[in-house]
């Protein structure tokens, strides 16, 4: 990201813009607030998809939660639902009413019975792949911008 910022902006603005962009993508767009679950189906989901920390947060959370899956399965499922980890928010039914309906309880029990952190392996692999793709993509964009900017000056 820093390469891309330095390639696109004038030299006098690079330092300040780099700090602000890193702060925005790192501190504010990490997938916890706003959550991935609340951003689903909106433009914010795409913006979160470009944030390095959103994907890193998913990997770290999955790796940390696997140690507690035997003792805290219910808590992990509800936390994953609230954040949007491992697609759990897409699996659990929510009829939009206050309290828990019978269909929501059955949905939760079905997931609780089958859920283990191995279920999240494909999401973790996707997150690693996206991190690599973001790193390569931003570096390639920076290379292209640097190449054209230096070609214009010479």
PDB file of C-alpha atoms in Angstrom:
ATOM      1  CA  UNK A   1       0.000   0.000   0.000  1.00  0.00           C
ATOM      2  CA  UNK A   2       2.846   2.387   0.818  1.00  0.00           C
ATOM      3  CA  UNK A   3       4.410   1.759  -2.598  1.00  0.00           C
ATOM      4  CA  UNK A   4       1.132   2.592  -4.282  1.00  0.00           C
ATOM      5  CA  UNK A   5       0.654   5.792  -2.255  1.00  0.00           C
ATOM      6  CA  UNK A   6       4.200   6.933  -3.018  1.00  0.00           C
ATOM      7  CA  UNK A   7       3.724   6.205  -6.712  1.00  0.00           C
ATOM      8  CA  UNK A   8       0.449   8.067  -7.087  1.00  0.00           C
ATOM      9  CA  UNK A   9       0.775  11.144  -4.871  1.00  0.00           C
ATOM     10  CA  UNK A  10       3.186  14.075  -5.048  1.00  0.00           C
ATOM     11  CA  UNK A  11       6.271  13.659  -2.827  1.00  0.00           C
ATOM     12  CA  UNK A  12       5.256  16.405  -0.394  1.00  0.00           C
ATOM     13  CA  UNK A  13       1.976  14.581   0.418  1.00  0.00           C
ATOM     14  CA  UNK A  14       3.189  10.992   0.558  1.00  0.00           C
ATOM     15  CA  UNK A  15       4.089  10.789   4.242  1.00  0.00           C
ATOM     16  CA  UNK A  16       0.838  12.226   5.585  1.00  0.00           C
ATOM     17  CA  UNK A  17      -1.339  10.318   3.090  1.00  0.00           C
ATOM     18  CA  UNK A  18       0.486   7.083   3.866  1.00  0.00           C
ATOM     19  CA  UNK A  19      -0.212   7.509   7.575  1.00  0.00           C
ATOM     20  CA  UNK A  20      -3.897   8.309   7.003  1.00  0.00           C
ATOM     21  CA  UNK A  21      -4.466   5.476   4.558  1.00  0.00           C
ATOM     22  CA  UNK A  22      -2.715   2.992   6.857  1.00  0.00           C
ATOM     23  CA  UNK A  23      -4.794   4.264   9.767  1.00  0.00           C
ATOM     24  CA  UNK A  24      -8.051   3.966   7.845  1.00  0.00           C
ATOM     25  CA  UNK A  25      -7.366   0.513   6.466  1.00  0.00           C
ATOM     26  CA  UNK A  26      -5.656  -0.759   9.603  1.00  0.00           C
ATOM     27  CA  UNK A  27      -7.551   0.750  12.482  1.00  0.00           C
ATOM     28  CA  UNK A  28     -11.030   1.325  11.106  1.00  0.00           C
ATOM     29  CA  UNK A  29     -11.560  -1.347   8.456  1.00  0.00           C
ATOM     30  CA  UNK A  30     -10.567  -4.498  10.318  1.00  0.00           C
ATOM     31  CA  UNK A  31     -13.878  -6.357  10.208  1.00  0.00           C
ATOM     32  CA  UNK A  32     -14.754  -6.066  13.899  1.00  0.00           C
ATOM     33  CA  UNK A  33     -16.470  -2.676  13.878  1.00  0.00           C
ATOM     34  CA  UNK A  34     -18.238  -2.488  11.512  1.00  0.00           C
ATOM     35  CA  UNK A  35     -18.433  -6.251  11.401  1.00  0.00           C
ATOM     36  CA  UNK A  36     -18.184  -8.381   8.301  1.00  0.00           C
ATOM     37  CA  UNK A  37     -21.679  -9.676   9.073  1.00  0.00           C
ATOM     38  CA  UNK A  38     -23.221  -6.192   9.176  1.00  0.00           C
ATOM     39  CA  UNK A  39     -21.469  -5.228   5.934  1.00  0.00           C
ATOM     40  CA  UNK A  40     -22.704  -8.225   3.911  1.00  0.00           C
ATOM     41  CA  UNK A  41     -24.449  -7.181   0.720  1.00  0.00           C
ATOM     42  CA  UNK A  42     -23.343  -3.542   0.920  1.00  0.00           C
ATOM     43  CA  UNK A  43     -20.581  -1.440  -0.601  1.00  0.00           C
ATOM     44  CA  UNK A  44     -18.777  -1.649   2.729  1.00  0.00           C
ATOM     45  CA  UNK A  45     -18.283  -5.384   2.184  1.00  0.00           C
ATOM     46  CA  UNK A  46     -16.186  -4.585  -0.887  1.00  0.00           C
ATOM     47  CA  UNK A  47     -14.202  -1.941   0.973  1.00  0.00           C
ATOM     48  CA  UNK A  48     -13.553  -4.391   3.821  1.00  0.00           C
ATOM     49  CA  UNK A  49     -12.433  -6.904   1.209  1.00  0.00           C
ATOM     50  CA  UNK A  50      -9.585  -4.541   0.266  1.00  0.00           C
ATOM     51  CA  UNK A  51      -8.444  -4.166   3.855  1.00  0.00           C
ATOM     52  CA  UNK A  52      -5.423  -6.225   4.835  1.00  0.00           C
ATOM     53  CA  UNK A  53      -6.429  -6.213   8.494  1.00  0.00           C
ATOM     54  CA  UNK A  54      -9.894  -7.633   7.809  1.00  0.00           C
ATOM     55  CA  UNK A  55      -8.341 -10.807   6.408  1.00  0.00           C
ATOM     56  CA  UNK A  56      -5.579 -10.922   9.020  1.00  0.00           C
ATOM     57  CA  UNK A  57      -8.214 -10.566  11.768  1.00  0.00           C
ATOM     58  CA  UNK A  58     -10.095 -13.552  10.360  1.00  0.00           C
ATOM     59  CA  UNK A  59      -6.973 -15.719  10.310  1.00  0.00           C
ATOM     60  CA  UNK A  60      -5.915 -14.723  13.828  1.00  0.00           C
ATOM     61  CA  UNK A  61      -9.426 -15.219  15.208  1.00  0.00           C
ATOM     62  CA  UNK A  62      -9.787 -18.675  13.656  1.00  0.00           C
ATOM     63  CA  UNK A  63      -6.347 -19.729  14.873  1.00  0.00           C
ATOM     64  CA  UNK A  64      -7.097 -18.504  18.391  1.00  0.00           C
ATOM     65  CA  UNK A  65     -10.606 -19.970  18.647  1.00  0.00           C
ATOM     66  CA  UNK A  66      -9.501 -23.491  17.746  1.00  0.00           C
ATOM     67  CA  UNK A  67      -7.967 -23.869  21.214  1.00  0.00           C
ATOM     68  CA  UNK A  68     -11.322 -23.231  22.880  1.00  0.00           C
ATOM     69  CA  UNK A  69     -13.664 -25.175  20.591  1.00  0.00           C
ATOM     70  CA  UNK A  70     -14.234 -28.052  23.007  1.00  0.00           C
ATOM     71  CA  UNK A  71     -15.068 -25.924  26.039  1.00  0.00           C
ATOM     72  CA  UNK A  72     -16.702 -22.868  24.495  1.00  0.00           C
ATOM     73  CA  UNK A  73     -18.397 -24.085  21.312  1.00  0.00           C
ATOM     74  CA  UNK A  74     -21.596 -22.057  21.917  1.00  0.00           C
ATOM     75  CA  UNK A  75     -19.672 -18.860  22.581  1.00  0.00           C
ATOM     76  CA  UNK A  76     -17.503 -19.368  19.506  1.00  0.00           C
ATOM     77  CA  UNK A  77     -20.515 -19.962  17.264  1.00  0.00           C
ATOM     78  CA  UNK A  78     -22.301 -16.851  18.519  1.00  0.00           C
ATOM     79  CA  UNK A  79     -19.140 -14.757  18.313  1.00  0.00           C
ATOM     80  CA  UNK A  80     -18.495 -15.995  14.768  1.00  0.00           C
ATOM     81  CA  UNK A  81     -22.097 -15.151  13.899  1.00  0.00           C
ATOM     82  CA  UNK A  82     -21.811 -11.657  15.337  1.00  0.00           C
ATOM     83  CA  UNK A  83     -18.551 -10.875  13.555  1.00  0.00           C
ATOM     84  CA  UNK A  84     -19.220 -12.825  10.377  1.00  0.00           C
ATOM     85  CA  UNK A  85     -16.385 -15.340  10.681  1.00  0.00           C
ATOM     86  CA  UNK A  86     -16.433 -18.604   8.737  1.00  0.00           C
ATOM     87  CA  UNK A  87     -19.783 -17.696   7.186  1.00  0.00           C
ATOM     88  CA  UNK A  88     -21.605 -18.690  10.386  1.00  0.00           C
ATOM     89  CA  UNK A  89     -23.812 -15.613  10.080  1.00  0.00           C
ATOM     90  CA  UNK A  90     -25.058 -16.979   6.757  1.00  0.00           C
ATOM     91  CA  UNK A  91     -25.834 -20.412   8.231  1.00  0.00           C
ATOM     92  CA  UNK A  92     -27.839 -19.359  11.270  1.00  0.00           C
ATOM     93  CA  UNK A  93     -31.428 -18.380  10.662  1.00  0.00           C
ATOM     94  CA  UNK A  94     -32.644 -15.003  11.865  1.00  0.00           C
ATOM     95  CA  UNK A  95     -36.315 -14.177  11.488  1.00  0.00           C
ATOM     96  CA  UNK A  96     -35.748 -10.605  12.665  1.00  0.00           C
ATOM     97  CA  UNK A  97     -37.944 -10.820  15.738  1.00  0.00           C
ATOM     98  CA  UNK A  98     -36.877 -10.228  19.313  1.00  0.00           C
ATOM     99  CA  UNK A  99     -35.892 -13.335  21.201  1.00  0.00           C
ATOM    100  CA  UNK A 100     -35.233 -16.772  19.788  1.00  0.00           C
ATOM    101  CA  UNK A 101     -37.808 -18.481  17.633  1.00  0.00           C
ATOM    102  CA  UNK A 102     -38.104 -22.252  17.206  1.00  0.00           C
ATOM    103  CA  UNK A 103     -36.528 -22.158  13.726  1.00  0.00           C
ATOM    104  CA  UNK A 104     -33.591 -20.112  15.046  1.00  0.00           C
ATOM    105  CA  UNK A 105     -33.055 -22.576  17.905  1.00  0.00           C
ATOM    106  CA  UNK A 106     -33.160 -25.574  15.545  1.00  0.00           C
ATOM    107  CA  UNK A 107     -30.727 -23.810  13.195  1.00  0.00           C
ATOM    108  CA  UNK A 108     -28.348 -23.157  16.089  1.00  0.00           C
ATOM    109  CA  UNK A 109     -28.548 -26.739  17.354  1.00  0.00           C
ATOM    110  CA  UNK A 110     -27.852 -28.097  13.868  1.00  0.00           C
ATOM    111  CA  UNK A 111     -24.734 -25.944  13.558  1.00  0.00           C
ATOM    112  CA  UNK A 112     -23.638 -26.647  17.128  1.00  0.00           C
ATOM    113  CA  UNK A 113     -23.819 -30.388  16.534  1.00  0.00           C
ATOM    114  CA  UNK A 114     -21.662 -30.283  13.384  1.00  0.00           C
ATOM    115  CA  UNK A 115     -19.412 -27.300  14.069  1.00  0.00           C
ATOM    116  CA  UNK A 116     -15.709 -27.528  14.715  1.00  0.00           C
ATOM    117  CA  UNK A 117     -12.880 -25.236  13.732  1.00  0.00           C
ATOM    118  CA  UNK A 118     -12.013 -27.528  10.826  1.00  0.00           C
ATOM    119  CA  UNK A 119     -15.103 -26.057   9.201  1.00  0.00           C
ATOM    120  CA  UNK A 120     -13.246 -22.734   9.063  1.00  0.00           C
ATOM    121  CA  UNK A 121     -10.199 -24.094   7.213  1.00  0.00           C
ATOM    122  CA  UNK A 122     -11.528 -23.077   3.795  1.00  0.00           C
ATOM    123  CA  UNK A 123     -12.176 -19.554   5.099  1.00  0.00           C
ATOM    124  CA  UNK A 124      -8.676 -19.392   6.548  1.00  0.00           C
ATOM    125  CA  UNK A 125      -7.193 -20.583   3.241  1.00  0.00           C
ATOM    126  CA  UNK A 126      -9.226 -17.962   1.400  1.00  0.00           C
ATOM    127  CA  UNK A 127      -7.969 -15.279   3.779  1.00  0.00           C
ATOM    128  CA  UNK A 128      -4.335 -16.309   3.222  1.00  0.00           C
ATOM    129  CA  UNK A 129      -4.912 -16.252  -0.533  1.00  0.00           C
ATOM    130  CA  UNK A 130      -6.512 -12.815  -0.390  1.00  0.00           C
ATOM    131  CA  UNK A 131      -3.613 -11.470   1.697  1.00  0.00           C
ATOM    132  CA  UNK A 132      -1.126 -12.701  -0.901  1.00  0.00           C
ATOM    133  CA  UNK A 133      -3.269 -11.356  -3.754  1.00  0.00           C
ATOM    134  CA  UNK A 134      -3.642  -7.953  -2.080  1.00  0.00           C
ATOM    135  CA  UNK A 135       0.092  -7.738  -1.488  1.00  0.00           C
ATOM    136  CA  UNK A 136       0.927  -8.668  -5.072  1.00  0.00           C
ATOM    137  CA  UNK A 137      -1.866  -6.556  -6.531  1.00  0.00           C
ATOM    138  CA  UNK A 138      -0.895  -3.379  -4.680  1.00  0.00           C
ATOM    139  CA  UNK A 139       2.767  -3.910  -5.551  1.00  0.00           C
ATOM    140  CA  UNK A 140       1.945  -4.424  -9.223  1.00  0.00           C
ATOM    141  CA  UNK A 141      -0.203  -1.283  -9.279  1.00  0.00           C
ATOM    142  CA  UNK A 142       2.598   0.647  -7.606  1.00  0.00           C
ATOM    143  CA  UNK A 143       5.098  -0.698 -10.140  1.00  0.00           C
ATOM    144  CA  UNK A 144       2.880   0.382 -13.033  1.00  0.00           C
ATOM    145  CA  UNK A 145       2.385   3.870 -11.593  1.00  0.00           C
ATOM    146  CA  UNK A 146       6.090   4.239 -10.786  1.00  0.00           C
ATOM    147  CA  UNK A 147       7.032   3.024 -14.253  1.00  0.00           C
ATOM    148  CA  UNK A 148       4.759   5.538 -15.984  1.00  0.00           C
ATOM    149  CA  UNK A 149       5.721   8.399 -13.651  1.00  0.00           C
ATOM    150  CA  UNK A 150       9.436   7.874 -14.193  1.00  0.00           C
ATOM    151  CA  UNK A 151       8.884   7.468 -17.964  1.00  0.00           C
ATOM    152  CA  UNK A 152       7.137  10.864 -18.056  1.00  0.00           C
ATOM    153  CA  UNK A 153      10.023  12.596 -16.256  1.00  0.00           C
ATOM    154  CA  UNK A 154      12.791  11.166 -18.467  1.00  0.00           C
TER     155      UNK A 154
END
